[in-house]
Each structure stands twice: as structure tokens, then as C-alpha cells.
């Protein structure tokens, strides 16, 4: 029996030190910068550089970084073939998980754990992931192949490549902004998975493959897709209030299979997620261009009900759903977009874990049967 018993889900447990992100009730900071400040004054690649290298880049560092990442925006032909051979019915998150694992096979740095090689792999993955997502769009939605434009942000390029055409400058700017908001969030489930894998001195591609698996779940990154499917379901019922009341009735009558409202709640932010408020504003701005403000009206109605009835606030995945929907992105690509951003936080944590590594190996309290003797098979009946 251990001396200290953790709460379920390790709630409130500080599991280590990190100098990458600071989660405060006033907002999230990356290496000391408020993300609102970053979102207003920097592009995603600057933030990626900050997370991976520790400081914001100078003009020369930025130009060199952008050029390095853009030169990595290609996949080994074997990975292209493997993606083309995958069944179109699989979730794109499964495609990405397998693709990253395969990318490791053809990466000359794969087993090199030096800091220089880890940085090269981080920048390579940052360039490769959007290409894998774009390839999936070409295969499944038959969109045109769009080469990345060296003058555009990574977010704008990702959006264009997913759509197979040029999106509006505003949509590109907002996409890039969402990548900033999604980039890093201390010891969340996928990052902790990546750190746990890294703590065994396993390689970066293994850690990222595991992290993608963790992000896929609807309680974590998969919530942005689930939130949009929920908006579509609400639209069918005709009213957010009716949908909410029906769900409450279901939960009352089925206490053992209560349904969650996706895009709400957070382990850390109990008084609201600042990122969600920012992205709601941007989505509202986008709706003036798309004419699809109905999603925000619906979202606001449900948000007011959740606050009044349950005092639970929306998280970032909630506005991400209606922002990405307005951009015309297929719903099952919302979590892969999250991967294209969070790769920066994961890689920063993988490198930080290696700098002060000790294997992550917690204990459990045993709750199974007491010591007993094996009854030989012949006597077990
Ligand atoms: C994010 C999340 C996993 C956090 O989980 P957590 O910290 O363990 O939160 P808890 O389960 O302790 O929540 C506390 C209470 O709020 C309720 N609650 C939390 N999120 C809820 C939601 N989205 N819908 C309905 N009720 C919710 C819980 O049922 C619980 O109620 P109870 O005390 O009556 O059992 C959880 O809020 C959730 O599943 N949200 C929906 C998925 C989502 O949007 N994920 C993205 C996270 S950024």
C-alpha cells in the first residue's frame, strides 16, 4: 500500500517540473508569454520556434526556420504509398498515427537522441504532418494537390492544402491562430504519454505515435470533432434548449450511462478557458465572411444553459468546431489539425524530458485478491 493516494485521474497531482507552459487561471503562457499576446503579435511558426528553441526567433532565425520546415514539407515515397493503400474508412487520426510510425523508418535521425537530432526531427515532423493530412484530403475528398506557398504561414498553407484551393486571408489567419492556441498545454494526457514513452529512452517517433493515440480520444483532442457532430445533431432537433433538456432527461433516467456535452469542462480551468473566448471572437469575425453565424448563435445558447444549469464553461474545442466548420474542413480532420499544432508542444516536452530524465514509473494500490495458491488444472474441474 502506498503512503500517498492520488485522486482518480491524478487530479491535482504535480507530476514533474516544466519550463515550457504555465497554466494559470488568468490564462495560458508559453515560456513566459501570454498566448493572447502571442496570437495577436506572432504567427504559429514563431510560436513553434519559441516552444522548440526556448526563445522567439530573430528575423534571420525565423527566415531560416521557416525555410527548414518548408523544405521538410514532403514525405518519403514509401509513406506516401502506405497512406494511399490505407482504407478510406479509417479515422484520419489512425492514418496519422501509423504514418508517423512509418516516418520513423525512413528518418536517418530516428535513433539519434542528441539534442541536434531531436531538433531536426521536431522540425521535420512539423513539416511532414500537414503534408500527410493534405495527402489524406486528396485521397478521400479528391481535392487538388496544392504545393505550400513559401510566403504563407504554416496555418494558411495547411488550410489551403486541406481544401485543395486558396482560402480567404481571414480564414488562413484564423487557422494559423488556432494552431497557436492548440500548440501546448503542460502535462495534458497526450503530452504526458509522450513524456512517459520518452522516459524509457525510447525514440521521438515512438513518443509522438503514442501521443497521437492519446489525443484521438473524445475526452481530449477528439472533442473538437465530437462538438461539431453535436452541433449538427442540435440542428436536427431544431433548438439547443430542446436538445439540452432532452439530454438532461436522458441523464436523469439513465444514471449509469450519462451523456457528456462535448466541448465543455476542463480538468484545470474550472472558471473558463481563455482560449475558448478568444477563438469564439475569431469565429464570429469569420462568420461575417461565411454567413454562417447560426453556429455561434447555437453555441452561445447551449453555453448559457450549461453555465446556468451546471456552471460548466466551454473549452477550446467548442469554438474550434464552428470555426473549422465554417472553413469547410471535413469534421474528421479537426483532431489531425490539432496534431499539426501540438507536435510542437510534444517535441518540446520530449526534449525537456531527456534533459533531466528519470523513468516515469508510478505505483498502484493493489485491489485484487489476497495471496492464494495455484490449484493444478486437473483439480480445477
Ligand atoms: C474535460 C473533462 C475530461 C475533464 O474531466 P474531469 O476533470 O475529470 O471532470 P469531472 O468529470 O470531475 O467533472 C466534474 C463534474 O462536472 C461534470 N461534467 C464535466 N464535464 C462535463 C460535460 N462536458 N458535460 C456534462 N457534465 C460534465 C461531470 O459529470 C462531473 O459531475 P459529477 O460531479 O456530478 O459527477 C470533462 O469535462 C469532459 O469529459 N468534457 C467533455 C469532453 C471535452 O470537451 N474534452 C476536451 C477537454 S479540453
Short mmCIF file of C-alpha atoms and ligand atoms in Angstrom, two decimals:
data_model
loop_
_atom_site.label_atom_id
_atom_site.label_comp_id
_atom_site.label_asym_id
_atom_site.label_seq_id
_atom_site.Cartn_x
_atom_site.Cartn_y
_atom_site.Cartn_z
CA UNK A 1 0.00 0.00 0.00
CA UNK A 2 1.46 3.38 -0.99
CA UNK A 3 1.75 6.22 1.53
CA UNK A 4 0.13 8.90 -0.64
CA UNK A 5 -3.03 8.03 -2.52
CA UNK A 6 -3.65 10.08 -5.69
CA UNK A 7 -7.16 11.19 -6.63
CA UNK A 8 -8.76 9.42 -9.60
CA UNK A 9 -7.31 10.72 -12.87
CA UNK A 10 -4.30 12.03 -10.90
CA UNK A 11 -6.30 15.21 -10.30
CA UNK A 12 -4.26 17.88 -8.56
CA UNK A 13 -1.05 15.86 -8.68
CA UNK A 14 2.08 17.72 -9.76
CA UNK A 15 3.96 15.09 -11.75
CA UNK A 16 7.17 16.98 -12.53
CA UNK A 17 8.79 20.30 -13.46
CA UNK A 18 8.49 22.02 -16.82
CA UNK A 19 9.69 25.36 -18.18
CA UNK A 20 7.51 25.20 -21.32
CA UNK A 21 3.96 26.23 -20.44
CA UNK A 22 2.42 27.82 -17.38
CA UNK A 23 -1.27 27.19 -16.83
CA UNK A 24 -2.83 29.94 -14.72
CA UNK A 25 -6.45 30.86 -14.09
CA UNK A 26 -5.66 34.19 -15.82
CA UNK A 27 -4.56 32.42 -18.98
CA UNK A 28 -2.00 30.15 -20.58
CA UNK A 29 1.63 31.19 -21.12
CA UNK A 30 4.24 29.67 -23.39
CA UNK A 31 7.72 30.21 -22.00
CA UNK A 32 6.51 33.29 -20.15
CA UNK A 33 4.46 34.84 -22.98
CA UNK A 34 0.68 35.10 -22.66
CA UNK A 35 -0.89 33.22 -25.57
CA UNK A 36 -3.21 36.13 -26.27
CA UNK A 37 -0.14 38.33 -26.73
CA UNK A 38 1.41 35.65 -28.96
CA UNK A 39 -1.76 35.20 -31.00
CA UNK A 40 -2.02 38.94 -31.63
CA UNK A 41 1.64 39.57 -32.39
CA UNK A 42 3.16 36.40 -33.80
CA UNK A 43 2.41 33.64 -36.29
CA UNK A 44 2.34 29.92 -35.45
CA UNK A 45 5.85 29.28 -36.79
CA UNK A 46 7.26 31.91 -34.41
CA UNK A 47 5.45 30.15 -31.57
CA UNK A 48 6.72 26.77 -32.80
CA UNK A 49 10.25 28.17 -32.73
CA UNK A 50 9.65 29.54 -29.23
CA UNK A 51 8.45 26.18 -27.95
CA UNK A 52 11.20 24.15 -29.60
CA UNK A 53 14.16 26.53 -29.18
CA UNK A 54 13.16 28.40 -25.99
CA UNK A 55 13.08 31.99 -27.33
CA UNK A 56 11.20 33.90 -30.00
CA UNK A 57 13.24 33.97 -33.22
CA UNK A 58 15.07 36.98 -34.61
CA UNK A 59 14.17 37.85 -38.22
CA UNK A 60 17.12 35.81 -39.50
CA UNK A 61 16.34 32.85 -37.23
CA UNK A 62 12.72 32.95 -38.35
CA UNK A 63 13.58 33.00 -42.05
CA UNK A 64 15.97 30.09 -41.62
CA UNK A 65 13.45 28.13 -39.50
CA UNK A 66 10.60 28.68 -41.98
CA UNK A 67 12.81 27.62 -44.83
CA UNK A 68 13.96 24.47 -42.95
CA UNK A 69 10.38 23.48 -42.07
CA UNK A 70 9.12 24.19 -45.59
CA UNK A 71 11.94 22.09 -47.05
CA UNK A 72 10.65 19.20 -44.88
CA UNK A 73 7.13 19.50 -46.33
CA UNK A 74 7.43 16.24 -48.23
CA UNK A 75 7.05 12.58 -47.34
CA UNK A 76 9.22 9.58 -48.11
CA UNK A 77 7.68 7.79 -51.14
CA UNK A 78 7.13 4.67 -49.01
CA UNK A 79 4.97 6.69 -46.58
CA UNK A 80 3.02 8.21 -49.50
CA UNK A 81 2.35 4.72 -50.85
CA UNK A 82 1.34 3.41 -47.41
CA UNK A 83 -1.14 6.27 -46.93
CA UNK A 84 -2.54 5.68 -50.40
CA UNK A 85 -3.02 1.99 -49.55
CA UNK A 86 -4.88 2.65 -46.27
CA UNK A 87 -8.66 2.05 -46.24
CA UNK A 88 -10.59 5.32 -46.66
CA UNK A 89 -12.93 4.21 -43.86
CA UNK A 90 -10.38 4.65 -41.06
CA UNK A 91 -10.35 7.76 -38.88
CA UNK A 92 -7.64 10.11 -40.20
CA UNK A 93 -6.15 10.11 -36.68
CA UNK A 94 -5.36 6.40 -37.20
CA UNK A 95 -3.76 7.26 -40.53
CA UNK A 96 -1.57 9.90 -38.84
CA UNK A 97 -0.63 7.55 -36.00
CA UNK A 98 0.55 4.90 -38.49
CA UNK A 99 2.13 7.50 -40.80
CA UNK A 100 4.31 8.95 -38.01
CA UNK A 101 5.41 5.46 -37.02
CA UNK A 102 6.38 4.82 -40.66
CA UNK A 103 8.11 8.21 -40.99
CA UNK A 104 10.48 6.96 -38.30
CA UNK A 105 11.55 4.04 -40.53
CA UNK A 106 12.83 6.42 -43.19
CA UNK A 107 14.27 9.12 -40.92
CA UNK A 108 18.07 8.96 -40.79
CA UNK A 109 17.95 10.63 -37.36
CA UNK A 110 15.35 8.23 -35.92
CA UNK A 111 17.57 6.56 -33.31
CA UNK A 112 19.85 9.57 -32.69
CA UNK A 113 18.99 11.01 -29.27
CA UNK A 114 21.36 14.02 -29.48
CA UNK A 115 19.76 17.44 -28.98
CA UNK A 116 20.66 18.48 -32.55
CA UNK A 117 18.97 15.38 -33.99
CA UNK A 118 15.92 15.82 -31.74
CA UNK A 119 15.53 19.39 -33.04
CA UNK A 120 15.92 18.24 -36.64
CA UNK A 121 13.23 15.57 -36.11
CA UNK A 122 10.89 18.09 -34.43
CA UNK A 123 11.17 20.48 -37.38
CA UNK A 124 10.82 17.60 -39.84
CA UNK A 125 7.62 16.34 -38.20
CA UNK A 126 6.28 19.90 -38.15
CA UNK A 127 6.71 19.98 -41.93
CA UNK A 128 5.64 16.40 -42.65
CA UNK A 129 2.39 16.23 -40.67
CA UNK A 130 0.47 18.83 -42.74
CA UNK A 131 1.59 17.01 -45.89
CA UNK A 132 0.19 13.71 -44.58
CA UNK A 133 -3.11 15.45 -43.74
CA UNK A 134 -3.21 17.06 -47.21
CA UNK A 135 -2.50 13.74 -48.89
CA UNK A 136 -5.43 12.22 -47.00
CA UNK A 137 -7.70 15.01 -48.29
CA UNK A 138 -6.53 14.37 -51.83
CA UNK A 139 -7.22 10.66 -51.42
CA UNK A 140 -10.57 10.85 -49.64
CA UNK A 141 -12.13 14.16 -50.73
CA UNK A 142 -10.38 14.24 -54.12
CA UNK A 143 -9.14 17.78 -53.53
CA UNK A 144 -6.38 19.14 -55.77
CA UNK A 145 -2.75 18.92 -54.63
CA UNK A 146 -1.58 22.38 -53.53
CA UNK A 147 2.14 22.97 -53.10
CA UNK A 148 2.88 25.06 -49.98
CA UNK A 149 3.41 28.76 -50.68
CA UNK A 150 6.67 29.93 -49.12
CA UNK A 151 5.17 33.36 -48.37
CA UNK A 152 2.26 31.99 -46.34
CA UNK A 153 2.08 30.95 -42.70
CA UNK A 154 2.03 27.26 -41.88
CA UNK A 155 -1.63 27.61 -40.84
CA UNK A 156 -2.67 29.23 -44.13
CA UNK A 157 -0.75 26.60 -46.09
CA UNK A 158 -2.33 23.78 -44.08
CA UNK A 159 -5.81 25.16 -44.75
CA UNK A 160 -5.18 25.63 -48.48
CA UNK A 161 -3.69 22.15 -48.75
CA UNK A 162 -6.67 20.58 -46.95
CA UNK A 163 -9.16 22.38 -49.17
CA UNK A 164 -7.15 22.00 -52.37
CA UNK A 165 -7.69 25.69 -53.12
CA UNK A 166 -6.84 29.11 -51.76
CA UNK A 167 -8.86 30.01 -48.68
CA UNK A 168 -9.59 33.63 -47.77
CA UNK A 169 -6.78 35.53 -46.00
CA UNK A 170 -9.02 35.82 -42.91
CA UNK A 171 -9.65 32.06 -42.78
CA UNK A 172 -5.90 31.44 -43.19
CA UNK A 173 -5.11 33.88 -40.38
CA UNK A 174 -7.65 32.28 -38.05
CA UNK A 175 -6.41 28.77 -38.87
CA UNK A 176 -2.88 29.89 -38.01
CA UNK A 177 -4.22 31.42 -34.77
CA UNK A 178 -5.91 28.16 -33.78
CA UNK A 179 -2.55 26.41 -34.20
CA UNK A 180 -1.09 28.88 -31.68
CA UNK A 181 -3.91 28.19 -29.21
CA UNK A 182 -3.57 24.40 -29.60
CA UNK A 183 0.25 24.24 -29.52
CA UNK A 184 0.98 23.44 -25.90
CA UNK A 185 -0.71 22.78 -22.56
CA UNK A 186 1.70 21.35 -19.98
CA UNK A 187 1.04 17.80 -18.71
CA UNK A 188 -2.17 17.04 -20.63
CA UNK A 189 -2.86 13.36 -21.43
CA UNK A 190 -1.09 13.18 -24.80
CA UNK A 191 1.97 15.14 -23.68
CA UNK A 192 2.26 13.03 -20.55
CA UNK A 193 2.03 9.94 -22.75
CA UNK A 194 4.89 11.29 -24.88
CA UNK A 195 6.96 12.03 -21.77
CA UNK A 196 6.27 8.58 -20.33
CA UNK A 197 7.44 6.89 -23.54
CA UNK A 198 10.49 9.17 -23.73
CA UNK A 199 11.37 8.46 -20.10
CA UNK A 200 12.23 4.87 -21.08
CA UNK A 201 14.76 6.38 -23.56
CA UNK A 202 12.60 5.30 -26.48
CA UNK A 203 12.76 7.36 -29.69
CA UNK A 204 10.85 10.50 -30.71
CA UNK A 205 8.68 8.81 -33.38
CA UNK A 206 7.51 6.25 -30.80
CA UNK A 207 6.63 9.02 -28.34
CA UNK A 208 4.72 11.03 -30.97
CA UNK A 209 2.91 7.92 -32.22
CA UNK A 210 1.73 7.23 -28.65
CA UNK A 211 0.76 10.86 -28.16
CA UNK A 212 -1.41 10.81 -31.30
CA UNK A 213 -3.22 7.77 -29.92
CA UNK A 214 -3.88 9.63 -26.66
CA UNK A 215 -5.03 12.80 -28.42
CA UNK A 216 -7.56 10.91 -30.53
CA UNK A 217 -9.94 10.21 -27.64
CA UNK A 218 -13.08 12.38 -27.36
CA UNK A 219 -12.21 13.41 -23.80
CA UNK A 220 -9.04 15.02 -25.17
CA UNK A 221 -8.37 16.22 -28.75
CA UNK A 222 -11.23 14.26 -30.28
CA UNK A 223 -13.63 16.67 -28.54
CA UNK A 224 -13.44 19.23 -31.38
CA UNK A 225 -14.92 16.67 -33.81
CA UNK A 226 -17.45 15.49 -31.23
CA UNK A 227 -18.52 19.09 -30.56
CA UNK A 228 -19.25 19.70 -34.26
CA UNK A 229 -21.20 16.44 -34.59
CA UNK A 230 -23.16 17.64 -31.58
CA UNK A 231 -23.95 20.98 -33.28
CA UNK A 232 -25.24 19.07 -36.30
CA UNK A 233 -27.38 16.90 -34.01
CA UNK A 234 -28.76 20.02 -32.31
CA UNK A 235 -29.61 21.50 -35.70
CA UNK A 236 -31.70 18.41 -36.47
CA UNK A 237 -33.73 18.83 -33.27
CA UNK A 238 -34.26 22.50 -34.18
CA UNK A 239 -33.36 24.01 -30.79
CA UNK A 240 -30.38 23.94 -28.44
CA UNK A 241 -32.72 24.28 -25.46
CA UNK A 242 -34.81 21.28 -26.50
CA UNK A 243 -31.67 19.24 -27.20
CA UNK A 244 -30.23 20.18 -23.79
CA UNK A 245 -33.47 19.37 -21.95
CA UNK A 246 -33.77 16.01 -23.73
CA UNK A 247 -30.22 15.18 -22.71
CA UNK A 248 -30.90 16.13 -19.10
CA UNK A 249 -33.95 13.84 -19.10
CA UNK A 250 -31.88 11.02 -20.58
CA UNK A 251 -29.20 11.50 -17.89
CA UNK A 252 -31.81 11.56 -15.12
CA UNK A 253 -33.37 8.33 -16.38
CA UNK A 254 -30.04 6.64 -17.09
CA UNK A 255 -27.73 7.48 -14.19
CA UNK A 256 -25.31 4.75 -15.24
CA UNK A 257 -24.92 5.93 -18.84
CA UNK A 258 -24.93 9.71 -18.55
CA UNK A 259 -24.04 11.59 -21.72
CA UNK A 260 -21.49 14.39 -21.62
CA UNK A 261 -21.85 17.63 -23.52
CA UNK A 262 -18.81 17.77 -25.74
CA UNK A 263 -16.61 20.86 -25.74
CA UNK A 264 -17.41 21.64 -22.10
CA UNK A 265 -15.44 21.17 -18.91
CA UNK A 266 -11.76 21.14 -18.18
CA UNK A 267 -9.58 19.46 -15.59
CA UNK A 268 -7.66 22.67 -14.91
CA UNK A 269 -9.86 25.64 -15.93
CA UNK A 270 -12.90 25.49 -13.72
CA UNK A 271 -13.82 29.16 -14.31
CA UNK A 272 -13.49 29.19 -18.08
CA UNK A 273 -10.86 28.57 -20.74
CA UNK A 274 -9.48 31.89 -22.05
CA UNK A 275 -8.56 30.27 -25.34
CA UNK A 276 -12.21 29.42 -25.96
CA UNK A 277 -13.31 33.04 -25.55
CA UNK A 278 -10.62 34.21 -27.99
CA UNK A 279 -11.50 31.67 -30.63
CA UNK A 280 -15.21 32.43 -30.29
CA UNK A 281 -14.44 36.04 -31.23
CA UNK A 282 -12.40 34.97 -34.26
CA UNK A 283 -15.11 32.55 -35.36
CA UNK A 284 -17.63 35.37 -35.08
CA UNK A 285 -15.40 37.53 -37.31
CA UNK A 286 -15.19 34.67 -39.81
CA UNK A 287 -18.98 34.31 -39.81
CA UNK A 288 -19.28 37.82 -41.30
CA UNK A 289 -17.45 36.42 -44.31
CA UNK A 290 -19.11 32.99 -44.45
CA UNK A 291 -22.64 33.99 -43.42
CA UNK A 292 -22.71 31.02 -41.03
CA UNK A 293 -23.28 32.87 -37.75
CA UNK A 294 -26.04 30.37 -36.88
CA UNK A 295 -23.45 28.01 -35.39
CA UNK A 296 -22.25 30.66 -32.96
CA UNK A 297 -25.81 31.58 -32.01
CA UNK A 298 -26.49 27.90 -31.32
CA UNK A 299 -23.22 27.51 -29.41
CA UNK A 300 -23.96 30.57 -27.28
CA UNK A 301 -27.43 29.26 -26.41
CA UNK A 302 -26.03 25.94 -25.22
CA UNK A 303 -23.19 27.70 -23.40
CA UNK A 304 -25.67 29.86 -21.46
CA UNK A 305 -27.67 26.77 -20.47
CA UNK A 306 -24.56 24.89 -19.35
CA UNK A 307 -23.48 27.83 -17.22
CA UNK A 308 -26.91 28.36 -15.69
CA UNK A 309 -27.74 24.70 -15.06
CA UNK A 310 -24.31 23.16 -14.41
CA UNK A 311 -21.84 26.02 -14.01
CA UNK A 312 -19.57 24.37 -16.60
CA UNK A 313 -17.70 26.50 -19.16
CA UNK A 314 -16.74 25.64 -22.75
CA UNK A 315 -13.18 24.64 -23.60
CA UNK A 316 -11.14 25.45 -26.73
CA UNK A 317 -12.59 22.54 -28.71
CA UNK A 318 -16.04 24.13 -28.61
CA UNK A 319 -15.35 27.21 -30.78
CA UNK A 320 -12.74 25.27 -32.79
CA UNK A 321 -15.64 23.14 -34.04
CA UNK A 322 -17.65 26.03 -35.51
CA UNK A 323 -14.55 27.88 -36.74
CA UNK A 324 -13.26 24.84 -38.68
CA UNK A 325 -16.75 24.01 -39.96
CA UNK A 326 -17.07 27.49 -41.42
CA UNK A 327 -13.75 26.97 -43.21
CA UNK A 328 -15.26 23.95 -44.98
CA UNK A 329 -12.93 21.38 -43.43
CA UNK A 330 -14.26 17.79 -43.14
CA UNK A 331 -15.09 17.13 -39.47
CA UNK A 332 -12.81 14.11 -39.07
CA UNK A 333 -9.82 16.34 -39.84
CA UNK A 334 -10.28 18.66 -36.85
CA UNK A 335 -8.23 16.48 -34.48
CA UNK A 336 -5.49 15.92 -37.11
CA UNK A 337 -5.20 19.74 -37.28
CA UNK A 338 -4.66 19.67 -33.51
CA UNK A 339 -1.81 17.17 -34.12
CA UNK A 340 -0.19 19.53 -36.67
CA UNK A 341 -0.06 22.14 -33.90
CA UNK A 342 0.56 20.10 -30.73
CA UNK A 343 3.55 18.38 -32.36
CA UNK A 344 5.47 21.47 -31.20
CA UNK A 345 4.46 21.06 -27.54
CA UNK A 346 5.06 17.30 -27.65
CA UNK A 347 8.54 17.67 -29.14
CA UNK A 348 9.45 20.43 -26.66
CA UNK A 349 8.40 18.13 -23.81
CA UNK A 350 10.21 15.11 -25.27
CA UNK A 351 13.43 17.15 -25.37
CA UNK A 352 12.83 18.56 -21.87
CA UNK A 353 12.19 15.06 -20.50
CA UNK A 354 15.50 13.85 -21.94
CA UNK A 355 17.39 16.76 -20.40
CA UNK A 356 16.57 15.62 -16.85
CA UNK A 357 15.40 12.09 -17.42
CA UNK A 358 14.30 9.63 -14.80
CA UNK A 359 11.97 6.82 -15.84
CA UNK A 360 8.31 7.62 -15.10
CA UNK A 361 7.11 4.74 -13.01
CA UNK A 362 4.32 5.45 -10.51
CA UNK A 363 2.74 2.90 -8.17
CA UNK A 364 -0.74 1.49 -7.91
CA UNK A 365 -2.71 0.43 -4.89
CA UNK A 366 -3.41 -3.26 -5.37
CA UNK A 367 -7.14 -4.05 -5.07
CA UNK A 368 -7.20 -7.67 -6.32
CA UNK A 369 -7.47 -10.98 -4.40
CA UNK A 370 -5.17 -11.70 -1.43
CA UNK A 371 -2.35 -14.24 -1.76
CA UNK A 372 -3.68 -17.64 -2.88
CA UNK A 373 -2.32 -20.97 -4.08
CA UNK A 374 -2.49 -22.30 -7.64
CA UNK A 375 -4.86 -25.27 -7.83
CA UNK A 376 -3.46 -27.61 -10.51
CA UNK A 377 -5.59 -27.69 -13.69
CA UNK A 378 -6.64 -31.32 -13.09
CA UNK A 379 -8.27 -30.34 -9.78
CA UNK A 380 -9.97 -27.15 -11.08
CA UNK A 381 -12.83 -29.00 -12.76
C1 LIG B 1 -12.56 17.64 -19.91
C2 LIG B 1 -13.04 16.58 -18.95
C3 LIG B 1 -12.49 15.22 -19.43
C4 LIG B 1 -12.49 16.91 -17.57
O1 LIG B 1 -12.78 15.83 -16.73
P1 LIG B 1 -12.66 15.93 -15.17
O2 LIG B 1 -11.65 16.93 -14.76
O3 LIG B 1 -12.44 14.54 -14.67
O4 LIG B 1 -14.05 16.50 -14.74
P2 LIG B 1 -15.12 15.78 -13.85
O5 LIG B 1 -15.58 14.54 -14.53
O6 LIG B 1 -14.53 15.64 -12.48
O7 LIG B 1 -16.29 16.83 -13.85
C5 LIG B 1 -16.88 17.36 -12.69
C6 LIG B 1 -18.39 17.29 -12.84
O8 LIG B 1 -18.79 18.01 -13.99
C7 LIG B 1 -19.49 17.13 -14.88
N1 LIG B 1 -19.03 17.44 -16.24
C8 LIG B 1 -17.76 17.72 -16.61
N2 LIG B 1 -17.71 17.91 -17.93
C9 LIG B 1 -18.96 17.75 -18.38
C10 LIG B 1 -19.53 17.82 -19.67
N3 LIG B 1 -18.77 18.09 -20.74
N4 LIG B 1 -20.85 17.59 -19.81
C11 LIG B 1 -21.60 17.30 -18.73
N5 LIG B 1 -21.12 17.22 -17.47
C12 LIG B 1 -19.80 17.43 -17.32
C13 LIG B 1 -19.07 15.74 -14.51
O9 LIG B 1 -20.04 14.81 -14.89
C14 LIG B 1 -18.92 15.87 -13.03
O10 LIG B 1 -20.19 15.84 -12.46
P3 LIG B 1 -20.48 14.99 -11.10
O11 LIG B 1 -19.58 15.60 -10.07
O12 LIG B 1 -21.92 15.19 -10.88
O13 LIG B 1 -20.09 13.58 -11.44
C15 LIG B 1 -14.58 16.55 -18.89
O14 LIG B 1 -15.04 17.81 -18.53
C16 LIG B 1 -15.20 16.10 -20.19
O15 LIG B 1 -15.32 14.91 -20.43
N6 LIG B 1 -15.59 17.05 -21.08
C17 LIG B 1 -16.17 16.69 -22.36
C18 LIG B 1 -15.08 16.34 -23.37
C19 LIG B 1 -14.27 17.55 -23.76
O16 LIG B 1 -14.80 18.58 -24.13
N7 LIG B 1 -12.95 17.37 -23.72
C20 LIG B 1 -12.00 18.39 -24.11
C21 LIG B 1 -11.13 18.74 -22.96
S1 LIG B 1 -10.15 20.16 -23.29
#
